[in-house]
Coordinates of C-alpha atoms in Angstrom, one line a residue:
M249 CA 0.0 0.0 0.0
C250 CA 1.3 3.5 -0.8
L251 CA 0.4 6.8 0.8
C252 CA 0.2 9.7 -1.6
F253 CA 1.0 13.4 -1.0
I254 CA 0.1 16.3 -3.3
V255 CA 2.8 18.9 -2.3
P256 CA 3.2 22.4 -3.7
W257 CA 6.9 23.2 -4.0
R258 CA 8.8 26.4 -4.7
S259 CA 12.4 26.1 -5.8
S260 CA 14.9 28.9 -5.5
A261 CA 14.4 29.7 -9.2
N262 CA 11.1 29.0 -10.8
T263 CA 8.0 27.2 -9.4
A264 CA 8.1 23.4 -10.0
H265 CA 6.2 20.4 -8.9
L266 CA 7.3 17.1 -7.4
P267 CA 5.8 13.9 -8.7
D268 CA 2.1 13.5 -7.7
A269 CA 2.6 10.1 -6.1
V270 CA 5.3 9.8 -3.5
S271 CA 5.9 6.4 -1.8
V272 CA 5.6 6.1 1.9
T273 CA 9.4 5.6 2.2
M274 CA 9.8 9.3 1.2
A275 CA 6.9 10.6 3.3
T276 CA 9.1 11.9 6.2
D277 CA 11.4 13.8 4.0
I278 CA 8.5 15.4 2.0
V279 CA 6.7 16.5 5.2
A280 CA 9.9 18.1 6.5
Q281 CA 10.4 19.9 3.2
L282 CA 6.8 21.0 3.2
A283 CA 7.2 22.4 6.8
D284 CA 10.2 24.4 5.7
S285 CA 8.4 25.7 2.7
L286 CA 5.4 26.7 4.8
A287 CA 7.7 28.4 7.3
S288 CA 9.5 30.5 4.7
T289 CA 6.7 31.3 2.3
G290 CA 3.5 30.7 4.3
V291 CA 1.1 29.1 1.9
G292 CA -1.5 28.2 4.5
E293 CA -4.4 30.0 6.2
G294 CA -4.4 32.8 3.6
E295 CA -1.0 34.0 4.6
L296 CA 2.0 34.6 2.4
S297 CA 5.2 35.2 4.3
Y298 CA 8.7 36.4 3.5
K299 CA 9.5 37.1 7.1
G300 CA 13.1 37.4 8.0
E301 CA 14.5 36.3 4.7
G302 CA 16.8 39.4 4.6
R303 CA 16.2 40.1 0.9
K304 CA 17.5 43.4 -0.6
L305 CA 14.7 44.4 -2.9
D306 CA 15.8 47.5 -4.8
D307 CA 13.9 47.4 -8.1
A308 CA 11.1 45.7 -10.0
K309 CA 13.4 42.9 -11.2
S310 CA 14.4 42.0 -7.7
V311 CA 10.7 41.3 -6.8
E312 CA 9.6 39.5 -9.9
E313 CA 9.2 36.2 -8.2
M314 CA 7.5 37.7 -5.2
V315 CA 5.1 39.7 -7.4
K316 CA 4.1 36.5 -9.3
E317 CA 3.5 34.6 -6.0
I318 CA 1.3 37.4 -4.7
Q319 CA -0.7 37.6 -7.9
D320 CA -1.1 33.8 -8.0
F321 CA -2.2 33.6 -4.4
K322 CA -5.9 33.2 -4.2
G323 CA -7.7 34.6 -1.2
L324 CA -4.6 36.4 0.2
Q325 CA -5.5 37.6 3.7
A326 CA -2.1 38.3 5.3
L327 CA 1.2 39.5 3.8
R328 CA 4.4 39.3 5.8
L329 CA 7.3 41.4 4.5
E330 CA 9.2 42.1 7.8
G331 CA 12.9 41.5 7.9
N332 CA 13.6 42.5 4.3
T333 CA 14.6 45.9 2.9
V334 CA 12.3 47.4 0.2
G335 CA 13.2 50.3 -2.1
V336 CA 10.8 52.6 -3.9
E337 CA 10.7 50.7 -7.2
A338 CA 10.3 47.4 -5.5
A339 CA 7.5 48.8 -3.3
Q340 CA 5.7 50.1 -6.4
A341 CA 5.9 46.6 -8.1
I342 CA 4.6 44.9 -5.0
A343 CA 1.8 47.5 -4.7
K344 CA 0.7 46.7 -8.3
A345 CA 0.3 43.1 -7.4
L346 CA -1.8 44.1 -4.4
E347 CA -4.3 46.1 -6.4
T348 CA -6.6 43.1 -6.9
K349 CA -6.2 41.6 -3.4
S350 CA -9.5 42.7 -1.8
D351 CA -9.4 39.9 0.8
L352 CA -6.2 41.3 2.4
K353 CA -6.7 42.0 6.1
C354 CA -3.3 41.8 7.8
C355 CA -0.1 43.7 6.7
Y356 CA 2.9 42.7 8.8
W357 CA 5.4 45.2 7.4
S358 CA 7.7 45.9 10.3
D359 CA 11.5 46.4 9.8
M360 CA 11.4 46.5 6.0
F361 CA 13.3 49.7 5.3
T362 CA 16.7 49.0 6.9
G363 CA 19.4 50.8 5.1
R364 CA 17.0 53.0 3.1
L365 CA 17.1 56.8 3.0
R366 CA 14.3 58.3 5.0
S367 CA 13.2 60.1 1.8
E368 CA 12.5 56.7 0.2
I369 CA 10.1 55.6 2.8
P370 CA 7.1 57.9 2.3
P371 CA 6.7 57.2 -1.5
S372 CA 7.0 53.4 -0.8
L373 CA 4.3 53.6 1.9
N374 CA 2.1 55.8 -0.3
S375 CA 2.3 53.2 -3.2
L376 CA 1.5 50.3 -0.9
G377 CA -1.4 52.2 0.8
D378 CA -2.9 53.4 -2.4
A379 CA -2.9 49.8 -3.7
L380 CA -4.8 48.6 -0.7
M381 CA -7.4 51.4 -1.1
L382 CA -7.7 50.6 -4.8
A383 CA -8.2 46.9 -4.1
G384 CA -11.0 47.7 -1.6
A385 CA -9.2 45.9 1.2
R386 CA -10.5 46.1 4.7
L387 CA -7.6 45.9 7.1
T388 CA -7.7 44.6 10.6
V389 CA -3.9 44.6 11.4
L390 CA -1.3 47.1 10.3
D391 CA 2.2 46.6 11.7
L392 CA 4.9 49.1 10.6
S393 CA 7.1 48.8 13.8
D394 CA 10.9 49.2 13.8
N395 CA 11.0 51.3 10.6
A396 CA 12.4 54.5 12.1
F397 CA 10.6 56.6 9.4
G398 CA 9.9 59.7 11.5
P399 CA 7.1 62.2 11.0
D400 CA 7.5 61.9 7.2
G401 CA 6.8 58.2 7.4
V402 CA 3.5 58.9 9.2
K403 CA 2.6 61.2 6.3
G404 CA 3.2 58.2 4.1
I405 CA 0.3 56.3 5.7
E406 CA -1.9 59.3 6.4
R407 CA -4.1 58.7 3.3
L408 CA -4.4 55.0 4.1
L409 CA -5.4 55.6 7.7
K410 CA -8.1 58.1 6.7
S411 CA -9.5 55.7 4.1
K412 CA -12.2 53.0 4.2
A413 CA -9.4 50.5 4.1
C414 CA -8.8 51.3 7.8
H415 CA -12.4 51.7 9.0
T416 CA -12.2 48.0 10.2
L417 CA -8.7 48.4 11.7
Q418 CA -8.3 46.5 15.1
E419 CA -4.5 46.5 15.6
L420 CA -2.1 49.4 14.8
R421 CA 1.5 48.7 15.7
L422 CA 4.0 51.6 15.2
N423 CA 6.7 50.7 17.8
N424 CA 10.1 52.3 17.5
C425 CA 9.3 54.5 14.5
G426 CA 10.7 57.8 15.7
M427 CA 7.4 59.6 15.0
G428 CA 8.1 62.5 17.4
I429 CA 5.5 65.0 18.3
G430 CA 4.8 65.9 14.7
G431 CA 4.2 62.4 13.7
G432 CA 2.0 61.8 16.8
K433 CA -0.2 64.8 15.8
I434 CA -0.6 63.5 12.2
L435 CA -1.4 60.0 13.5
A436 CA -4.0 61.4 16.0
A437 CA -5.7 63.5 13.3
S438 CA -5.8 60.6 10.9
L439 CA -7.4 58.3 13.5
I440 CA -10.0 61.0 14.5
H441 CA -10.8 61.5 10.8
C442 CA -11.2 57.7 10.3
H443 CA -13.5 57.4 13.3
K444 CA -15.6 60.3 12.0
K445 CA -16.0 58.9 8.5
S446 CA -16.6 55.3 9.7
S447 CA -19.2 56.5 12.2
A448 CA -21.0 58.2 9.4
D449 CA -21.0 54.9 7.6
G450 CA -22.6 53.2 10.6
A451 CA -19.6 51.2 11.7
P452 CA -17.3 53.4 13.9
L453 CA -13.5 52.6 14.0
S454 CA -13.0 50.3 16.9
L455 CA -9.3 50.0 17.4
K456 CA -8.4 47.4 20.0
V457 CA -4.6 47.3 20.1
F458 CA -2.4 50.4 19.9
V459 CA 1.4 50.0 20.1
A460 CA 3.7 53.1 19.8
G461 CA 6.7 52.6 22.2
R462 CA 10.0 54.5 21.7
N463 CA 8.6 57.3 19.5
R464 CA 9.5 60.5 21.4
L465 CA 5.8 61.5 21.5
E466 CA 6.3 63.6 24.6
N467 CA 3.4 65.5 26.2
D468 CA 2.0 67.1 23.0
G469 CA 2.0 63.9 21.1
A470 CA 0.5 61.9 23.9
T471 CA -2.2 64.6 24.5
V472 CA -3.5 64.6 20.9
L473 CA -3.5 60.8 20.8
A474 CA -5.4 60.8 24.0
Q475 CA -8.2 62.7 22.2
A476 CA -8.4 60.0 19.6
F477 CA -8.4 57.2 22.3
Q478 CA -11.2 58.9 24.2
L479 CA -13.2 59.3 21.0
M480 CA -12.9 55.6 20.0
G481 CA -13.4 54.1 23.5
S482 CA -12.7 50.6 22.2
L483 CA -9.0 50.0 23.2
E484 CA -8.1 46.7 24.9
E485 CA -4.3 47.1 24.8
V486 CA -2.2 50.2 24.9
H487 CA 1.6 50.0 24.8
M488 CA 3.4 53.4 24.9
P489 CA 6.7 52.9 26.8
Q490 CA 9.7 55.2 26.5
N491 CA 8.1 58.2 25.0
G492 CA 9.3 61.0 27.3
I493 CA 5.8 61.7 28.6
N494 CA 5.5 63.5 32.0
H495 CA 2.6 64.1 34.2
A496 CA 0.7 66.5 31.9
G497 CA 0.6 63.9 29.1
V498 CA 0.0 61.1 31.5
T499 CA -3.0 62.9 32.9
A500 CA -4.4 63.4 29.4
L501 CA -4.0 59.7 28.7
A502 CA -5.5 58.8 32.1
T503 CA -8.7 60.8 31.2
A504 CA -8.9 59.0 27.8
M505 CA -8.4 55.6 29.4
Q506 CA -11.5 56.1 31.6
H507 CA -13.5 55.9 28.4
N508 CA -11.9 52.6 27.3
T509 CA -13.6 50.4 29.8
G510 CA -12.6 47.2 28.0
L511 CA -8.9 47.9 28.5
R512 CA -6.9 44.8 29.5
I513 CA -3.3 45.8 29.1
L514 CA -1.8 49.3 29.9
N515 CA 1.9 49.6 29.4
L516 CA 3.4 53.1 29.9
N517 CA 6.8 51.9 31.1
D518 CA 9.7 54.4 31.3
N519 CA 7.7 57.6 31.2
T520 CA 7.8 60.2 34.0
F521 CA 4.5 60.1 36.0
T522 CA 5.6 61.7 39.3
E523 CA 3.0 61.9 42.0
K524 CA 0.6 63.9 39.9
G525 CA 0.5 61.5 37.0
G526 CA 0.4 58.5 39.4
I527 CA -2.7 59.9 41.2
A528 CA -4.4 60.8 37.9
M529 CA -3.8 57.3 36.6
A530 CA -5.1 55.7 39.8
K531 CA -8.4 57.6 39.4
A532 CA -8.6 56.3 35.8
L533 CA -8.0 52.7 36.8
K534 CA -11.1 52.8 39.0
H535 CA -13.1 52.7 35.7
L536 CA -11.1 49.8 34.2
R537 CA -12.5 46.6 35.8
S538 CA -11.2 44.5 32.9
I539 CA -7.6 45.5 33.4
Q540 CA -5.2 42.5 33.7
V541 CA -1.7 44.0 33.2
I542 CA -0.5 47.3 34.5
N543 CA 3.0 48.2 33.6
F544 CA 4.1 51.5 35.2
G545 CA 7.7 50.4 35.8
D546 CA 10.4 53.1 35.7
C547 CA 7.7 55.8 35.8
L548 CA 8.6 57.5 39.1
V549 CA 5.1 57.3 40.6
R550 CA 6.8 57.8 44.0
P551 CA 5.1 57.0 47.3
A552 CA 2.1 59.2 46.9
G553 CA 1.3 57.8 43.4
A554 CA 1.9 54.2 44.6
K555 CA -0.5 54.6 47.5
A556 CA -3.2 56.0 45.2
I557 CA -2.7 53.1 42.8
A558 CA -2.8 50.7 45.7
E559 CA -6.1 52.1 46.9
T560 CA -7.6 51.6 43.4
V561 CA -6.2 48.1 43.2
S562 CA -7.6 47.2 46.6
G563 CA -11.0 48.5 45.9
G564 CA -11.4 46.9 42.5
L565 CA -9.6 45.4 39.4
P566 CA -10.9 41.9 40.1
I567 CA -8.9 40.1 37.4
L568 CA -5.6 41.8 37.7
K569 CA -2.7 39.5 36.7
E570 CA 0.3 41.7 36.8
L571 CA 1.3 44.9 38.5
N572 CA 4.7 46.5 37.7
L573 CA 5.8 49.5 39.8
S574 CA 9.5 48.8 39.6
F575 CA 12.1 51.6 39.7
C576 CA 9.5 54.1 40.8
E577 CA 11.3 55.6 43.9
I578 CA 8.7 53.9 46.2
T579 CA 9.6 53.8 49.9
E580 CA 9.0 50.9 52.3
E581 CA 5.8 52.3 53.6
A582 CA 4.2 52.7 50.2
A583 CA 5.5 49.3 49.0
L584 CA 3.8 47.5 52.0
I585 CA 0.5 49.3 51.1
V586 CA 0.8 48.1 47.5
A587 CA 1.5 44.5 48.7
Q588 CA -1.6 44.6 51.0
A589 CA -3.7 45.9 48.1
V590 CA -3.2 42.7 46.0
K591 CA -4.1 40.3 48.8
D592 CA -7.5 39.3 47.3
K593 CA -6.4 39.3 43.6
E594 CA -7.0 35.6 42.9
Q595 CA -5.7 35.8 39.3
L596 CA -2.5 37.7 40.2
E597 CA 0.6 36.2 38.6
K598 CA 3.3 38.8 39.4
L599 CA 3.9 41.9 41.6
D600 CA 7.1 43.7 40.6
L601 CA 8.5 46.2 43.1
N602 CA 12.2 45.8 42.2
G603 CA 14.5 48.8 42.0
N604 CA 12.7 51.0 44.6
C605 CA 13.9 52.5 47.9
L606 CA 13.0 49.9 50.4
G607 CA 16.4 49.1 52.1
V608 CA 17.3 45.8 53.6
H609 CA 14.6 45.9 56.3
G610 CA 12.0 47.1 53.9
C611 CA 12.7 44.2 51.5
R612 CA 12.4 41.8 54.3
A613 CA 9.2 43.3 55.5
L614 CA 7.8 43.2 52.0
K615 CA 8.7 39.5 51.6
D616 CA 7.2 38.7 55.0
T617 CA 4.0 40.5 54.1
M618 CA 3.7 38.6 50.8
E619 CA 4.5 35.3 52.6
A620 CA 1.9 35.9 55.2
M621 CA -0.7 36.2 52.4
N622 CA 0.6 33.0 50.8
M623 CA 1.7 35.0 47.8
S624 CA 5.5 35.0 48.2
E625 CA 6.0 33.3 44.8
L626 CA 4.3 36.1 43.0
L627 CA 6.7 38.8 44.2
G628 CA 9.4 39.6 41.6
S629 CA 13.1 39.9 42.4
L630 CA 14.2 42.7 44.7
S631 CA 17.9 42.4 43.7
D632 CA 18.1 45.9 42.3
D633 CA 16.6 47.7 45.3
E634 CA 18.1 51.2 45.6
G635 CA 18.2 51.1 49.4
E636 CA 17.0 53.8 51.7
A637 CA 18.0 57.5 51.3
D638 CA 21.7 58.0 51.8
D639 CA 23.2 59.7 54.8
E640 CA 23.7 63.0 53.1
D641 CA 20.0 63.2 52.1
E642 CA 19.0 62.2 55.7
D643 CA 21.3 64.9 57.1
E644 CA 19.8 67.5 54.8
D645 CA 16.3 66.4 55.8
E646 CA 17.3 66.6 59.5
E647 CA 18.7 70.1 59.0
D648 CA 15.4 71.1 57.3
V649 CA 13.4 69.6 60.2
D650 CA 15.6 71.3 62.8
E651 CA 15.0 74.7 61.1
E652 CA 11.2 74.0 61.0
E653 CA 11.3 73.0 64.7
V654 CA 13.1 76.2 65.7
E655 CA 10.5 78.3 63.8
E656 CA 7.7 76.3 65.4
E657 CA 9.2 76.8 68.9
E658 CA 9.6 80.5 68.3
E659 CA 5.9 80.7 67.2
E660 CA 4.8 78.7 70.2
E661 CA 6.8 81.0 72.5
E662 CA 5.2 84.1 71.0
E663 CA 1.7 82.5 71.4
E664 CA 2.5 81.6 75.0
E665 CA 3.6 85.2 75.7
E666 CA 0.4 86.5 74.1
D667 CA -1.7 84.0 76.1
E668 CA 0.0 85.1 79.4
E669 CA -0.7 88.8 78.6
E670 CA -4.3 88.0 77.9
S671 CA -4.5 85.9 81.0
S672 CA -3.1 88.7 83.1
V673 CA -5.6 91.2 81.7
S674 CA -8.4 88.7 82.2
K675 CA -7.4 88.2 85.9
L676 CA -7.4 91.9 86.5
S677 CA -10.8 92.6 84.9
T678 CA -12.5 89.4 86.0
P679 CA -11.6 88.3 89.5
V680 CA -13.8 85.1 89.4
I681 CA -13.9 82.7 86.4
S682 CA -16.3 79.8 86.4
S683 CA -14.6 76.5 85.3
R684 CA -16.2 74.5 82.5
P685 CA -15.6 71.0 81.4
P686 CA -13.0 70.6 78.5
D687 CA -14.3 69.9 75.0
V688 CA -13.0 67.2 72.7
S689 CA -10.8 69.6 70.7
S690 CA -9.1 70.6 73.9
F691 CA -8.5 67.0 74.9
L692 CA -7.1 66.1 71.4
S693 CA -4.8 69.2 71.4
F694 CA -3.4 68.6 74.9
P695 CA -4.5 65.1 76.1
S696 CA -4.5 64.2 79.7
P697 CA -6.3 61.5 81.8
D698 CA -8.2 64.1 83.7
K699 CA -9.5 65.8 80.5
L700 CA -10.6 62.5 79.1
L701 CA -12.6 61.5 82.2
K702 CA -14.2 65.0 82.3
L703 CA -15.7 64.5 78.8
G704 CA -18.2 62.3 80.6
A705 CA -20.1 59.1 79.7
K706 CA -20.5 60.2 76.1
R707 CA -16.8 60.7 75.5
A708 CA -16.4 57.9 73.0
L709 CA -19.3 59.2 70.8
M710 CA -18.0 62.7 71.1
I711 CA -14.5 61.7 70.0
E712 CA -15.8 59.6 67.1
Q713 CA -17.8 62.6 65.8
Q714 CA -14.8 64.9 66.1
V715 CA -12.3 62.7 64.1
D716 CA -12.5 62.4 60.3
V717 CA -12.1 58.6 60.0
T718 CA -11.9 58.9 56.2
D719 CA -8.4 60.3 56.7
V720 CA -6.1 57.6 57.9
T721 CA -3.4 60.0 59.1
K722 CA -5.9 62.0 61.3
T723 CA -7.3 58.7 62.6
A724 CA -3.8 57.5 63.5
E725 CA -3.0 60.8 65.2
A726 CA -6.1 60.6 67.2
F727 CA -5.3 57.0 68.2
L728 CA -1.9 58.0 69.5
K729 CA -3.3 61.0 71.5
I730 CA -6.0 58.9 73.2
A731 CA -3.6 56.0 73.8
S732 CA -1.0 58.3 75.3
V733 CA -3.1 58.8 78.5
Y734 CA -3.5 55.1 79.1
K735 CA -2.8 54.0 82.7
E736 CA -2.5 50.3 83.3
E737 CA -2.9 50.8 87.1
N738 CA -6.0 53.1 86.8
N739 CA -9.0 51.1 85.7
E740 CA -11.2 54.1 85.2
V741 CA -8.8 55.8 82.8
K742 CA -7.9 52.5 81.2
N743 CA -11.5 51.7 80.4
A744 CA -12.2 55.2 79.1
V745 CA -9.2 55.0 76.7
L746 CA -10.1 51.5 75.4
E747 CA -13.8 52.4 75.0
S748 CA -12.9 55.5 73.0
I749 CA -10.4 53.7 70.9
D750 CA -12.8 50.8 70.1
N751 CA -15.6 53.2 69.1
L752 CA -13.3 55.2 66.9
L753 CA -11.6 52.3 65.1
K754 CA -14.8 50.3 64.6
K755 CA -16.3 53.2 62.7
A756 CA -13.0 53.6 60.7
F757 CA -12.5 49.9 59.8
L758 CA -16.2 49.4 58.9
S759 CA -16.0 52.3 56.4
P760 CA -15.7 50.9 52.9
S761 CA -13.1 53.6 51.9
F762 CA -10.9 53.1 54.9
Q763 CA -7.5 51.5 54.1
G764 CA -6.4 49.4 57.0
I765 CA -2.8 49.0 55.8
S766 CA -2.5 52.7 55.3
F767 CA -3.7 53.3 58.9
V768 CA -1.0 50.8 60.2
S769 CA 1.6 52.5 58.0
S770 CA 0.7 55.9 59.3
L771 CA 0.9 54.6 62.9
L772 CA 4.4 53.2 62.3
V773 CA 5.5 56.4 60.7
L774 CA 4.2 58.5 63.6
L775 CA 5.9 56.2 66.1
G776 CA 9.2 56.5 64.2
L777 CA 9.3 52.9 63.2
I778 CA 9.2 53.7 59.4
K779 CA 10.8 56.5 57.5
S780 CA 8.4 58.5 55.5
E781 CA 9.0 60.4 52.3
D782 CA 7.3 63.4 54.1
K783 CA 9.0 65.3 56.9
V784 CA 6.9 63.7 59.7
K785 CA 8.1 64.4 63.2
P786 CA 7.6 61.2 65.2
V787 CA 5.7 61.4 68.5
L788 CA 7.4 60.4 71.8
M789 CA 6.5 56.7 72.2
V790 CA 5.1 55.7 75.6
P791 CA 4.0 52.3 76.9
G792 CA 0.4 53.2 76.6
H793 CA 0.7 53.3 72.8
L794 CA 1.7 49.7 72.7
H795 CA -0.7 48.5 75.5
V796 CA -3.6 49.9 73.5
L797 CA -2.3 48.5 70.3
E798 CA -2.1 45.1 71.9
H799 CA -5.8 45.4 72.8
V800 CA -6.8 46.6 69.3
V801 CA -5.1 43.7 67.4
Q802 CA -7.2 41.2 69.3
Q803 CA -10.5 42.8 68.3
E804 CA -12.7 41.5 65.5
Y805 CA -12.7 44.8 63.7
F806 CA -8.9 44.7 63.2
P807 CA -7.8 43.0 59.9
K808 CA -5.6 40.0 60.8
E809 CA -3.5 40.4 57.7
N810 CA -2.0 43.6 59.2
V811 CA -0.6 41.7 62.2
T812 CA 2.3 40.4 60.1
V813 CA 3.3 44.0 59.2
L814 CA 3.2 45.1 62.8
E815 CA 5.2 42.2 64.0
A816 CA 7.9 42.7 61.4
F817 CA 8.6 46.3 62.5
L818 CA 8.4 45.6 66.2
S819 CA 11.0 42.8 65.9
R820 CA 13.6 45.4 64.7
N821 CA 16.1 47.0 67.0
N822 CA 14.8 50.6 67.3
K823 CA 15.7 53.2 69.9
A824 CA 12.2 54.4 70.0
L825 CA 11.1 51.0 71.5
E826 CA 13.8 50.9 74.2
S827 CA 11.7 52.9 76.8
C828 CA 8.8 50.5 76.3
G829 CA 10.5 47.2 77.0
H830 CA 7.7 45.4 78.9
A831 CA 4.9 46.8 76.7
K832 CA 6.8 45.9 73.5
N833 CA 7.4 42.3 74.7
S834 CA 3.8 41.8 75.6
L835 CA 2.6 43.2 72.3
Q836 CA 5.1 41.0 70.3
S837 CA 3.9 37.9 72.2
T838 CA 0.3 38.7 71.4
L839 CA 1.1 39.3 67.7
Q840 CA 3.0 36.0 67.4
R841 CA 0.1 34.1 69.1
I842 CA -2.4 35.6 66.6
Q843 CA -0.2 34.7 63.7
S844 CA 0.1 31.1 65.0
L845 CA -3.7 30.8 65.1
S846 CA -4.3 32.1 61.6

């Protein structure tokens, strides 16, 4: 019995055919040869490929064979020319062959002008684009990446982008083309025109994938493209890394992204967000529940931007798979907030926080936090961590703080003198002053056990009403002020403190917008256990702070995932904790017990 193969074969010269019947003993060789032929020429699935053949196609003669194959290919849907170099005459000859290819949908034409003068590229692109328009093709993919054609190259595809041939475009790939601001403006105008015309025809342009990394678009280019993105509202992938965009352009893109609710991948790596851009993008992400990949690596979102993004991640983004905030000048405090934000992301595959400013202790705390959430394998490498601020920076910060302290002390002295003068006048004019119970503001400004007790039975409710629990920092400050008057040996004061604290924190933690990890971070900063990017003057730690904290971590309202973070920082050698030895040891023991039970 013989098996027969009918195999199309293209020799290096002219097209020829093998014998129709091939014996089974030759089957393996023929299949291998067929696979090679398909790989180089792509004769299946409507695709004709010359990818990576490195041909130097200067004139019509050099493309005779290619032109014949294009003409003979029935139902051509995809043409791959990447990895060859095409001159003007060669492009015109190829274009002629495409004039009848109405089924063509995908043009993979990246890296096909290597070694060509920039002046050669626009006429080549014009010829190819005009042919597609003449054929009545309806493109879905146009890839012209890695062609370095500059703004003039964009002019070469301007007519094509505005034509009906692109009304059906779903993927536009222009990576590493050196478009610049001028090219970005031409591109944006073309897309807006295409959307307008296609909408008039009843089928608006619905671009799904946009790739334009390494194009020097800067703010102006990004801003005009943002207008096109907002108009379309159909994007699922946006890749615009390394474009020199700062917060103004990022903010414009953020506004546009809000209107593309089906967005799955957002890659803006290596642009300069700063805090402003990070916060703007965090607001935009709240509208993007389909987002799976966020790549803001090397974007300098800094701590404030990272915290804003973390808040959005924590409150939504249910199918997030990857979050990249590497090399963003993020501090330990902000990194821990980001880590806590991903704890419920069941589909998460990677969290990248490499190259930030965590320091040795910060990296350890971050790893411990991820391990406590059973997510340690999802944390990327921290091998390029930049460490904490160097000594010189710290000295400068300390000098600045000292100057501020001196100014504050001088102001306080002046106020005290004024108060003394007023008091003297008051005593002279009014011999008898009736005493009145202190209010909550007075207690929180200058806390004392006596003032707390004099607030009366409704003290807990009064304090709760006075403190804005939507602000984690204000809540943390109030916690420390109330806890500072705690007396282990005085049951009346002790109960008053714990009752007030429980009432305040229950309200805070039950609030949907309250970020528990942010509250814990603020506490650690105010206690001097974490360095903050802001110039925050730590309070003087007293045992009462730790005794009350020990009570709080055992309550149902306190999230147990925050226990690991507290334990990590309390286990460090810190001078601030030296005066609270017994209270520290008791709190650590309780934290360890809670961890062992969870």
